């Protein structure tokens, strides 16, 4: 699960293609918004121009892909942490700060071998306590400890 | 004399107990994130932006600025002790700082970099005080073409001068400009790239974007990398840190030169503390009678870059506050923070809100003195911070990001935006695309577009309006040079390398 993966030219080309696609979307939508005239530029002129430039730069960046060789990275922690953040967002209103933070820390512990489930639960409680003192009591943020469960 | 009077009024703002407390918090937090490798000042600044909504605008800016220059002080600690720069600006300090630590002179190195940083910061603040008012008066004459040209120069210079490929830097700047187009077009009222989400009609949330790119993205890339080496178990006593007379004498002139170079470079658009530090290091090596000592623990090699990077951080406020045009991503974020607080940065700031301007400038001095007093006596604490286990540190950062992003609008949509930008930021770090130009492009994008359209509207579509003043001509020519020079230099170095076989 925590093994290192070689990330090389193909992945970098995929990212350059992603940028190219973003440029194409910007140019396409810019055209649809309306380019206007030189003395009365439309809302689409800048997105269109920037999209075309981004497509060109992405193509040039693709030519540089793989120039520095492949790198080794662990992707598993990232893949476990992001769902944790998304779950925190989905749970903060219905379940509240404690529950959402507990799920976040448990997701993190799945990717971090030095944090077992019990330690993750304790860490979540500590973070929730800190969050309660700093954000709820200190800054009066509109966050509940137990959400809609209260 | 009126400058001194204004500065005295600024100290009345900066020396209130609230401002002192906030400045103390800012520089402490800045030093904390600076000490920790991998967590940059921008991540901490974006984390704290939501907190500033509950403060007076001047206090909010004092906090954010304190984090920025505090991070420069802290960043040299891990450079010297671990050979890992706390922020990119401290990379030059690794070259001679770590060899000094290996020779058992880590305490002396930390002492010298702290004093050099303080000296660099003070020189740059004096330059800021001296040059800000006349520059602001000059900037009052700027019209739309001048603003467009200066912003274009800032964008192009920051993108091509960023580390790595200039093509990737430019691509990221353009991507940032496109992100800046999201929302309602101010001229026509048309919605652009909102994808049907009401939350995007005001544009992408600055905090969500910055925390995604610089917070989540950095945590993900740190998690993906191998472990960092273990730090030393204890700090140093002040007596152990005192340099020898020879070391003190050798570091004075490099600190002076580094401060002046850093102040000059920092005020230029698109540069930043990393470039200032490396230029100061290269200058010292070039003028040294014994350049072979560099890289083996020469005190000149740490005094000059540290003075330069701190000077450039303070000098970077000159264009941001006086013209309203940030030179790098952190300044762009500061500009965004000012706009959120209803402050219009630019030539009018000094005359319309003198308390704000001079209070902030005075706080720089207060912050630098606090840093000098905090860094050396607390070096043991900063060394211990390097030992915080990442299984505690990263969940803490992610938790703060989640709460911080959510707190801006009490809307979970912003967290999804932050996650999306976190993924993009992670991919950028994997493939060595610089992240900072995205933020710069995002913040300057709407301003560039507005001034471009206004120029052509006023001139009835006549493009010669862009070259109608010496300022705009100079900036456009420099933009062209910044665009063409890096590829030419790269081509030249490739040819030279090929010729050498």
XYZ file of C-alpha atoms in Angstrom:
651
model
C 0.000 0.000 0.000
C 2.804 2.431 0.858
C 5.132 1.369 -1.942
C 6.847 3.865 -4.196
C 5.761 4.155 -7.817
C 7.895 5.337 -10.706
C 6.265 8.364 -12.322
C 7.677 9.050 -15.727
C 7.135 10.553 -19.121
C 3.692 9.100 -19.757
C 2.201 10.674 -16.630
C 3.796 14.020 -17.442
C 2.383 13.856 -20.960
C -1.042 13.168 -19.465
C -0.758 16.322 -17.341
C 0.299 18.366 -20.378
C -2.724 16.924 -22.225
C -4.908 17.987 -19.287
C -3.583 21.538 -19.598
C -4.143 21.435 -23.356
C -7.738 20.335 -22.751
C -8.276 23.181 -20.260
C -6.940 25.600 -22.877
C -9.283 24.154 -25.489
C -12.271 24.438 -23.144
C -11.356 28.051 -22.364
C -10.988 28.933 -26.056
C -14.224 27.149 -27.008
C -16.248 28.828 -24.276
C -14.591 32.183 -24.925
C -15.734 32.016 -28.522
C -19.256 31.220 -27.322
C -19.291 34.181 -24.878
C -18.551 36.598 -27.728
C -15.270 38.112 -28.842
C -16.606 41.616 -29.580
C -14.748 44.381 -31.439
C -11.359 45.956 -30.678
C -13.032 49.082 -29.298
C -15.598 47.068 -27.367
C -14.055 43.778 -26.369
C -16.529 41.039 -25.502
C -16.477 38.825 -22.401
C -15.080 35.913 -24.404
C -12.035 37.612 -25.933
C -9.679 37.083 -23.007
C -10.734 33.473 -22.280
C -10.435 32.714 -26.018
C -6.966 34.258 -26.326
C -5.701 32.745 -23.082
C -7.096 29.329 -24.044
C -5.224 29.386 -27.358
C -2.002 30.459 -25.614
C -2.396 27.733 -22.975
C -2.871 25.114 -25.703
C 0.372 26.256 -27.327
C 2.293 26.298 -24.039
C 0.920 22.874 -23.059
C 2.131 21.509 -26.396
C 5.591 23.001 -25.757
C 5.593 21.638 -22.189
C 4.715 18.184 -23.570
C 7.935 18.298 -25.595
C 9.855 18.684 -22.323
C 8.097 15.696 -20.740
C 10.430 13.089 -19.301
C 13.483 15.357 -19.650
C 14.428 14.942 -15.985
C 13.818 11.184 -15.894
C 11.282 9.343 -13.764
C 10.731 10.027 -10.075
C 9.597 7.712 -7.290
C 6.667 8.785 -5.168
C 4.136 7.177 -2.808
C 0.661 7.859 -4.134
C -1.307 5.835 -1.560
C -1.271 8.513 1.198
C -2.585 11.113 -1.212
C -5.290 8.778 -2.402
C -6.425 8.145 1.182
C -6.171 11.729 2.391
C -8.299 13.315 -0.339
C -11.384 11.147 0.381
C -10.855 12.052 4.040
C -11.131 15.770 3.227
C -14.177 15.190 1.024
C -15.830 13.165 3.808
C -15.015 15.945 6.297
C -16.841 18.378 4.001
C -19.823 16.068 3.632
C -20.054 15.353 7.371
C -19.299 18.742 8.982
C -22.913 19.951 8.821
C -24.870 16.753 9.547
C -22.449 15.147 12.040
C -20.423 18.102 13.327
C -16.767 18.820 14.018
C -15.979 15.752 16.159
C -17.450 13.181 13.765
C -16.063 14.803 10.624
C -12.570 15.132 12.149
C -12.693 11.533 13.367
C -13.389 10.311 9.824
C -10.620 12.575 8.462
C -8.054 11.185 10.899
C -9.159 7.591 10.333
C -8.750 8.046 6.571
C -5.290 9.514 7.189
C -4.337 6.603 9.454
C -5.098 4.165 6.605
C -2.274 5.791 4.659
C 0.134 6.386 7.542
C 1.638 3.249 9.049
C 2.753 5.100 12.212
C -0.777 6.173 13.149
C -3.044 3.319 14.252
C -6.802 3.635 14.561
C -6.770 4.305 18.317
C -4.118 7.018 17.949
C -6.110 8.491 15.054
C -9.230 8.647 17.230
C -7.282 10.333 20.040
C -5.749 12.794 17.568
C -9.232 13.573 16.220
C -10.462 14.312 19.730
C -7.476 16.572 20.398
C -7.984 18.443 17.111
C -11.712 18.818 17.805
C -10.966 20.203 21.273
C -8.504 22.676 19.770
C -11.010 23.584 17.045
C -13.713 24.130 19.663
C -11.546 26.460 21.738
C -9.988 28.413 18.845
C -12.727 28.567 16.236
C -16.030 28.125 18.063
C -15.265 29.861 21.365
C -12.531 32.186 20.067
C -13.764 33.278 16.657
C -17.454 32.332 17.036
C -17.416 30.373 13.785
C -20.677 28.817 12.704
C -19.542 25.232 13.346
C -21.217 22.741 15.696
C -19.407 20.078 17.646
C -22.161 17.560 16.939
C -23.821 19.124 13.889
C -27.474 18.311 13.251
C -27.246 15.526 15.836
C -27.678 18.137 18.571
C 10.421 65.375 7.941
C 6.865 64.531 7.052
C 7.979 60.928 6.458
C 9.312 60.752 10.021
C 6.074 62.244 11.297
C 4.077 59.665 9.338
C 6.328 56.885 10.576
C 5.844 58.033 14.170
C 2.089 57.903 13.594
C 2.597 54.394 12.193
C 4.354 53.310 15.375
C 1.336 54.531 17.344
C -0.667 51.927 15.416
C 1.976 49.188 15.506
C 2.738 49.554 19.218
C -0.812 49.129 20.513
C -1.081 45.942 22.557
C -3.420 44.342 20.012
C -1.041 45.047 17.113
C 1.949 43.854 19.150
C 0.154 40.641 20.074
C -0.905 40.008 16.486
C 2.573 40.811 15.162
C 4.057 38.445 17.743
C 1.602 35.705 16.695
C 2.375 36.312 13.021
C 6.155 36.163 13.321
C 5.977 33.134 15.632
C 3.728 31.280 13.207
C 5.913 32.393 10.298
C 9.058 31.131 12.017
C 7.244 27.876 12.836
C 6.287 27.187 9.198
C 9.649 28.459 8.010
C 11.472 25.991 10.240
C 9.382 23.084 8.961
C 10.574 21.985 5.534
C 7.836 21.657 2.964
C 5.253 23.940 4.554
C 5.603 27.319 2.914
C 4.672 30.798 4.040
C 1.846 30.929 1.513
C 0.149 27.902 3.050
C 0.261 29.554 6.469
C -0.848 32.932 5.132
C -3.812 31.386 3.324
C -4.656 29.431 6.476
C -4.773 32.643 8.485
C -6.645 34.797 5.975
C -10.092 33.721 7.287
C -8.969 34.689 10.797
C -8.224 38.227 9.639
C -11.924 38.749 8.843
C -12.406 39.095 12.592
C -9.704 41.764 12.980
C -9.162 45.373 11.983
C -7.767 45.411 8.412
C -4.411 46.811 9.558
C -4.104 44.075 12.194
C -4.974 41.436 9.595
C -2.238 42.691 7.289
C 0.266 42.872 10.169
C -0.497 39.208 10.904
C -0.118 38.057 7.278
C 3.034 40.138 6.698
C 4.524 38.833 9.959
C 4.038 35.261 8.784
C 5.762 36.101 5.503
C 8.947 37.608 6.890
C 8.927 35.346 9.952
C 9.093 32.367 7.582
C 12.278 33.755 6.039
C 13.933 33.862 9.470
C 12.868 30.320 10.306
C 13.681 28.777 6.960
C 17.436 28.858 7.497
C 17.213 26.579 10.565
C 16.432 23.419 8.597
C 18.795 24.543 5.821
C 21.679 24.561 8.289
C 20.724 21.594 10.452
C 19.181 19.222 7.888
C 20.449 20.528 4.534
C 16.762 20.955 3.583
C 15.563 24.526 3.001
C 12.496 25.438 5.055
C 11.385 27.624 2.134
C 12.897 27.865 -1.377
C 14.456 31.212 -0.402
C 16.747 29.436 2.070
C 18.109 26.976 -0.500
C 21.236 29.113 -1.005
C 21.901 28.947 2.742
C 22.183 25.137 2.548
C 25.319 25.388 0.407
C 27.516 26.727 3.185
C 25.236 26.483 6.219
C 25.095 22.701 6.343
C 28.861 22.254 5.882
C 29.277 24.624 8.858
C 26.911 22.402 10.874
C 28.926 19.344 9.865
C 32.033 21.060 11.215
C 30.245 21.597 14.547
C 29.539 25.303 13.861
C 25.738 25.041 13.498
C 25.148 27.405 16.432
C 27.432 30.051 14.950
C 25.759 29.660 11.546
C 22.324 30.165 13.111
C 23.580 33.234 14.974
C 25.052 34.793 11.825
C 21.968 34.141 9.675
C 19.690 35.642 12.327
C 21.706 38.842 12.594
C 22.107 39.044 8.801
C 18.372 38.543 8.360
C 17.654 41.315 10.843
C 20.115 43.662 9.163
C 18.702 42.889 5.687
C 15.162 43.474 6.892
C 16.075 46.831 8.484
C 17.872 48.106 5.375
C 14.925 47.202 3.162
C 12.437 48.868 5.520
C 14.483 52.090 5.395
C 14.459 51.905 1.589
C 10.704 51.280 1.687
C 10.218 54.348 3.901
C 12.391 56.496 1.654
C 11.091 55.426 -1.732
C 7.440 54.527 -1.154
C 6.018 58.079 -1.034
C 7.774 59.369 -4.219
C 6.985 56.129 -6.070
C 3.332 56.403 -5.070
C 3.234 60.016 -6.277
C 4.755 58.903 -9.582
C 2.248 56.041 -9.883
C -0.626 58.529 -9.553
C 0.133 59.530 -13.156
C -0.499 55.967 -14.382
C -3.453 55.319 -16.646
C -4.891 52.039 -17.938
C -2.088 51.411 -20.504
C 0.641 51.876 -17.869
C -1.128 49.599 -15.398
C -1.594 46.955 -18.084
C 2.088 47.146 -19.091
C 3.416 47.005 -15.496
C 1.162 44.050 -14.662
C 2.171 42.243 -17.832
C 5.831 42.717 -16.882
C 5.145 41.355 -13.403
C 3.349 38.313 -14.783
C 5.893 37.486 -17.475
C 8.926 38.116 -15.252
C 7.513 36.064 -12.369
C 6.687 33.168 -14.690
C 9.910 32.994 -16.625
C 12.099 33.699 -13.582
C 10.499 30.919 -11.534
C 12.705 27.857 -11.003
C 12.687 25.277 -13.779
C 11.269 25.523 -17.259
C 10.117 28.995 -18.410
C 7.519 27.309 -20.641
C 5.961 25.600 -17.630
C 6.083 28.862 -15.676
C 4.281 30.700 -18.453
C 1.720 27.906 -18.813
C 0.939 28.152 -15.105
C 0.612 31.930 -15.303
C -1.851 31.614 -18.212
C -3.747 28.921 -16.298
C -3.977 31.325 -13.362
C -5.273 34.083 -15.653
C -7.981 31.690 -16.903
C -8.952 30.832 -13.306
C -9.169 34.575 -12.702
C -11.783 34.821 -15.499
C -14.199 32.553 -13.614
C -17.273 34.418 -12.372
C -19.132 37.502 -13.510
C -17.477 39.655 -16.166
C -17.389 43.146 -14.607
C -17.888 44.931 -17.934
C -20.717 42.971 -19.523
C -22.172 41.136 -16.523
C -21.885 37.823 -18.363
C -21.197 34.647 -16.349
C -17.998 32.880 -17.390
C -17.004 29.295 -16.542
C -19.443 29.123 -13.618
C -20.584 25.628 -14.705
C -24.031 26.488 -13.385
C -22.822 26.852 -9.781
C -24.080 29.940 -7.948
C -20.977 29.664 -5.728
C -18.763 30.487 -8.714
C -20.563 33.634 -9.837
C -18.246 35.735 -7.624
C -15.231 33.844 -8.925
C -13.157 31.093 -7.386
C -12.721 31.611 -3.658
C -9.172 32.923 -3.103
C -8.758 31.081 0.209
C -9.990 27.763 -1.236
C -7.669 28.080 -4.214
C -4.593 29.099 -2.199
C -5.165 26.483 0.497
C -5.709 23.841 -2.166
C -2.605 24.693 -4.189
C -0.254 25.585 -1.347
C -1.744 23.712 1.606
C -3.272 20.437 0.420
C -0.901 20.253 -2.548
C 2.174 20.648 -0.329
C 0.954 18.138 2.250
C 0.262 15.603 -0.506
C 3.669 16.077 -2.087
C 5.401 15.835 1.307
C 3.507 12.639 2.086
C 4.535 11.215 -1.264
C 8.237 11.848 -0.693
C 10.747 9.919 1.345
C 11.403 10.692 5.012
C 13.490 13.699 5.941
C 16.647 13.130 8.000
C 16.385 13.281 11.792
C 17.145 16.672 13.370
C 19.585 17.139 16.274
C 18.099 16.256 19.658
C 18.896 19.487 21.449
C 19.332 23.167 20.740
C 22.241 25.447 21.522
C 22.977 27.823 24.352
C 23.621 31.448 23.430
C 27.266 31.053 24.479
C 27.663 28.096 22.090
C 26.255 30.192 19.259
C 28.584 33.190 19.466
C 30.766 33.393 16.360
C 34.484 34.033 16.534
C 35.784 37.553 15.876
C 37.012 36.433 12.455
C 33.605 34.966 11.565
C 31.833 38.144 12.717
C 34.193 40.351 10.691
C 33.841 38.173 7.574
C 30.055 38.357 7.654
C 29.621 42.150 7.936
C 30.265 43.268 4.359
C 28.473 40.288 2.763
C 25.432 41.189 4.886
C 25.620 44.815 3.714
C 25.955 43.809 0.050
C 23.226 41.170 0.410
C 20.870 43.710 1.997
C 21.325 46.230 -0.804
C 21.048 43.596 -3.531
C 18.005 42.041 -1.881
C 16.283 45.413 -1.482
C 16.831 46.217 -5.139
C 15.851 42.774 -6.448
C 12.864 42.453 -4.126
C 11.310 45.656 -5.441
C 11.449 44.400 -9.033
C 8.404 42.619 -10.377
C 8.624 38.856 -10.730
C 11.708 38.250 -8.633
C 11.264 37.255 -5.001
C 13.526 36.130 -2.145
C 14.884 32.968 -3.802
C 16.384 34.857 -6.713
C 17.715 37.571 -4.397
C 19.422 34.961 -2.184
C 21.079 33.147 -5.074
C 22.263 36.363 -6.753
C 23.736 37.552 -3.431
C 25.463 34.169 -2.981
C 26.842 34.223 -6.533
C 28.056 37.810 -6.066
C 29.934 36.942 -2.875
C 31.536 33.930 -4.506
C 32.562 35.967 -7.532
C 34.172 38.813 -5.586
C 35.817 36.565 -3.003
C 39.615 36.168 -3.077
C 39.104 32.566 -1.967
C 36.060 31.313 -3.889
C 37.142 27.711 -3.305
C 35.969 28.049 0.342
C 32.370 28.469 -0.843
C 30.445 25.244 -0.421
C 32.658 24.113 2.440
C 31.237 26.355 5.179
C 32.140 29.964 4.330
C 30.321 32.466 6.558
C 30.025 34.886 3.614
C 27.952 32.190 1.882
C 25.292 32.335 4.589
C 25.394 36.012 5.616
C 24.808 37.413 2.119
C 21.870 35.229 0.992
C 20.086 35.508 4.330
C 20.410 39.310 4.371
C 19.265 39.358 0.732
C 16.201 37.156 1.132
C 14.945 39.102 4.140
C 15.620 42.423 2.445
C 13.770 41.295 -0.678
C 10.761 40.197 1.374
C 10.416 43.677 2.872
C 11.190 45.431 -0.419
C 8.529 43.340 -2.192
C 5.966 45.472 -0.374
C 7.117 48.566 -2.305
C 5.371 47.823 -5.648
C 2.439 46.111 -3.925
C 1.610 48.972 -1.588
C 2.656 51.891 -3.809
C 1.449 50.823 -7.247
C -0.976 48.057 -6.315
C 0.919 45.541 -8.421
C 2.411 42.523 -6.642
C 5.766 41.181 -7.701
C 5.266 37.586 -6.609
C 2.645 35.115 -5.422
C 2.819 36.021 -1.729
C 2.421 39.690 -2.546
C -0.427 38.783 -4.902
C -2.085 37.027 -1.990
C -1.517 40.070 0.222
C -3.103 42.198 -2.488
C -6.087 39.830 -2.559
C -6.323 40.026 1.230
C -6.334 43.845 1.098
C -9.091 43.847 -1.513
C -11.142 41.436 0.638
C -10.758 43.882 3.523
C -11.987 46.740 1.326
C -8.557 48.354 0.993
C -7.523 49.531 -2.451
C -3.748 49.069 -2.692
C -2.074 51.553 -4.965
C -0.777 55.089 -5.114
C -3.744 56.420 -3.144
C -3.120 54.165 -0.148
C -0.459 56.368 1.444
C -2.537 59.544 1.286
C -6.005 58.075 1.795
C -5.163 55.548 4.508
C -1.891 56.718 6.068
C -2.566 54.886 9.348
C -2.882 51.633 7.432
C 0.245 52.160 5.339
C 2.562 53.555 8.000
C 1.161 51.234 10.684
C 2.059 48.280 8.488
C 5.541 49.669 7.749
C 6.168 50.326 11.449
C 5.020 46.794 12.243
C 7.785 45.481 9.967
C 10.324 47.021 12.312
C 8.521 45.750 15.364
C 8.308 42.296 13.800
C 11.993 42.223 12.913
C 12.979 43.197 16.456
C 10.638 40.542 17.843
C 12.184 37.976 15.512
C 15.680 38.904 16.612
C 14.669 38.558 20.247
C 12.772 35.312 19.669
C 14.913 33.407 17.226
C 18.175 33.163 19.153
C 16.932 32.526 22.715
C 14.299 30.088 21.462
C 16.549 28.203 19.078
C 16.130 25.051 21.169
C 12.369 25.220 20.665
C 12.731 25.756 16.906
C 15.070 22.758 16.705
C 12.537 20.635 18.595
C 9.807 21.701 16.138
C 11.748 19.853 13.478
C 11.025 16.709 15.510
C 7.207 16.986 15.362
C 6.103 13.666 13.870
C 4.414 14.052 10.538
C 1.555 11.755 11.611
C 0.535 14.601 13.939
C 1.621 17.580 11.853
C -0.102 16.768 8.569
C -3.531 15.881 10.013
C -3.297 19.138 11.999
C -2.588 21.147 8.841
C -5.344 19.412 6.898
C -7.776 19.988 9.766
C -6.897 23.706 9.834
C -7.323 23.892 6.053
C -10.757 22.246 6.245
C -11.979 24.569 9.010
C -10.341 27.616 7.402
C -11.861 27.068 3.968
C -15.272 26.183 5.402
C -15.303 29.214 7.693
C -15.064 31.746 4.838
C -18.615 31.207 3.538
C -19.827 28.335 5.765
C -20.118 26.427 2.509
C -18.718 22.948 1.840
C -18.491 23.741 -1.884
C -15.318 25.697 -1.155
C -13.735 22.579 0.365
C -14.400 20.647 -2.845
C -12.751 23.512 -4.760
C -9.748 23.287 -2.408
C -9.524 19.511 -2.957
C -9.582 19.995 -6.743
C -6.812 22.594 -6.515
C -4.926 20.349 -4.081
C -4.879 17.597 -6.689
C -3.751 20.022 -9.391
C -1.057 21.406 -7.058
C 0.140 17.865 -6.279
C 0.383 17.066 -10.003
C 2.274 20.331 -10.565
C 4.822 19.446 -7.901
C 5.254 15.959 -9.395
C 5.965 17.313 -12.862
C 7.899 20.411 -11.719
C 5.372 23.032 -12.791
C 5.801 26.132 -10.559
C 2.705 26.796 -8.462
C 3.266 30.462 -7.595
C 2.509 31.887 -11.105
C -0.985 30.342 -10.931
C -1.869 32.478 -7.922
C -0.246 35.569 -9.393
C -2.172 35.084 -12.656
C -5.417 34.428 -10.793
C -5.184 37.659 -8.781
C -3.878 39.881 -11.556
C -6.060 38.305 -14.299
C -9.173 40.446 -13.802
C -7.046 43.608 -13.377
C -5.037 42.885 -16.545
C -8.214 42.255 -18.514
C -9.949 45.345 -17.164
C -7.029 47.654 -18.009
C -6.513 46.060 -21.434
C -10.183 46.507 -22.334
C -10.317 50.019 -20.870
C -7.266 51.103 -22.887
C -8.772 49.898 -26.140
C -12.187 51.306 -25.275
C -10.756 54.780 -24.563
C -8.534 54.718 -27.656
C -11.375 53.388 -29.848
C -9.490 50.207 -30.629
C -6.174 51.902 -31.374
C -3.308 49.652 -30.179
C -0.801 52.506 -30.266
C -2.334 53.587 -26.922
C -0.264 50.837 -25.312
C 2.970 52.546 -26.388
C 1.889 56.095 -25.669
C 4.021 56.670 -22.563
C 7.645 55.931 -21.566
C 6.478 53.774 -18.643
C 4.334 51.487 -20.779
C 6.951 51.289 -23.552
C 9.682 50.377 -21.045
C 7.538 47.742 -19.361
C 6.417 46.193 -22.651
C 10.026 46.025 -23.899
C 11.147 44.476 -20.596
C 8.269 41.983 -20.826
C 9.497 41.004 -24.270
C 13.040 40.627 -22.948
C 11.786 38.519 -20.015
C 9.906 36.360 -22.497
C 12.726 35.875 -24.996
C 15.812 35.863 -22.769
C 15.291 32.599 -20.807
C 14.844 30.406 -23.925
C 17.869 32.061 -25.520
C 19.977 31.481 -22.395
C 18.765 27.889 -22.219
C 19.650 27.346 -25.887
C 23.091 28.866 -25.306
C 23.805 26.674 -22.298
C 22.678 23.568 -24.244
C 24.997 24.469 -27.103
C 27.852 25.060 -24.682
C 27.161 21.733 -22.988
C 27.031 19.998 -26.384
C 30.282 21.668 -27.427
C 31.938 20.422 -24.228
C 30.668 16.952 -25.019
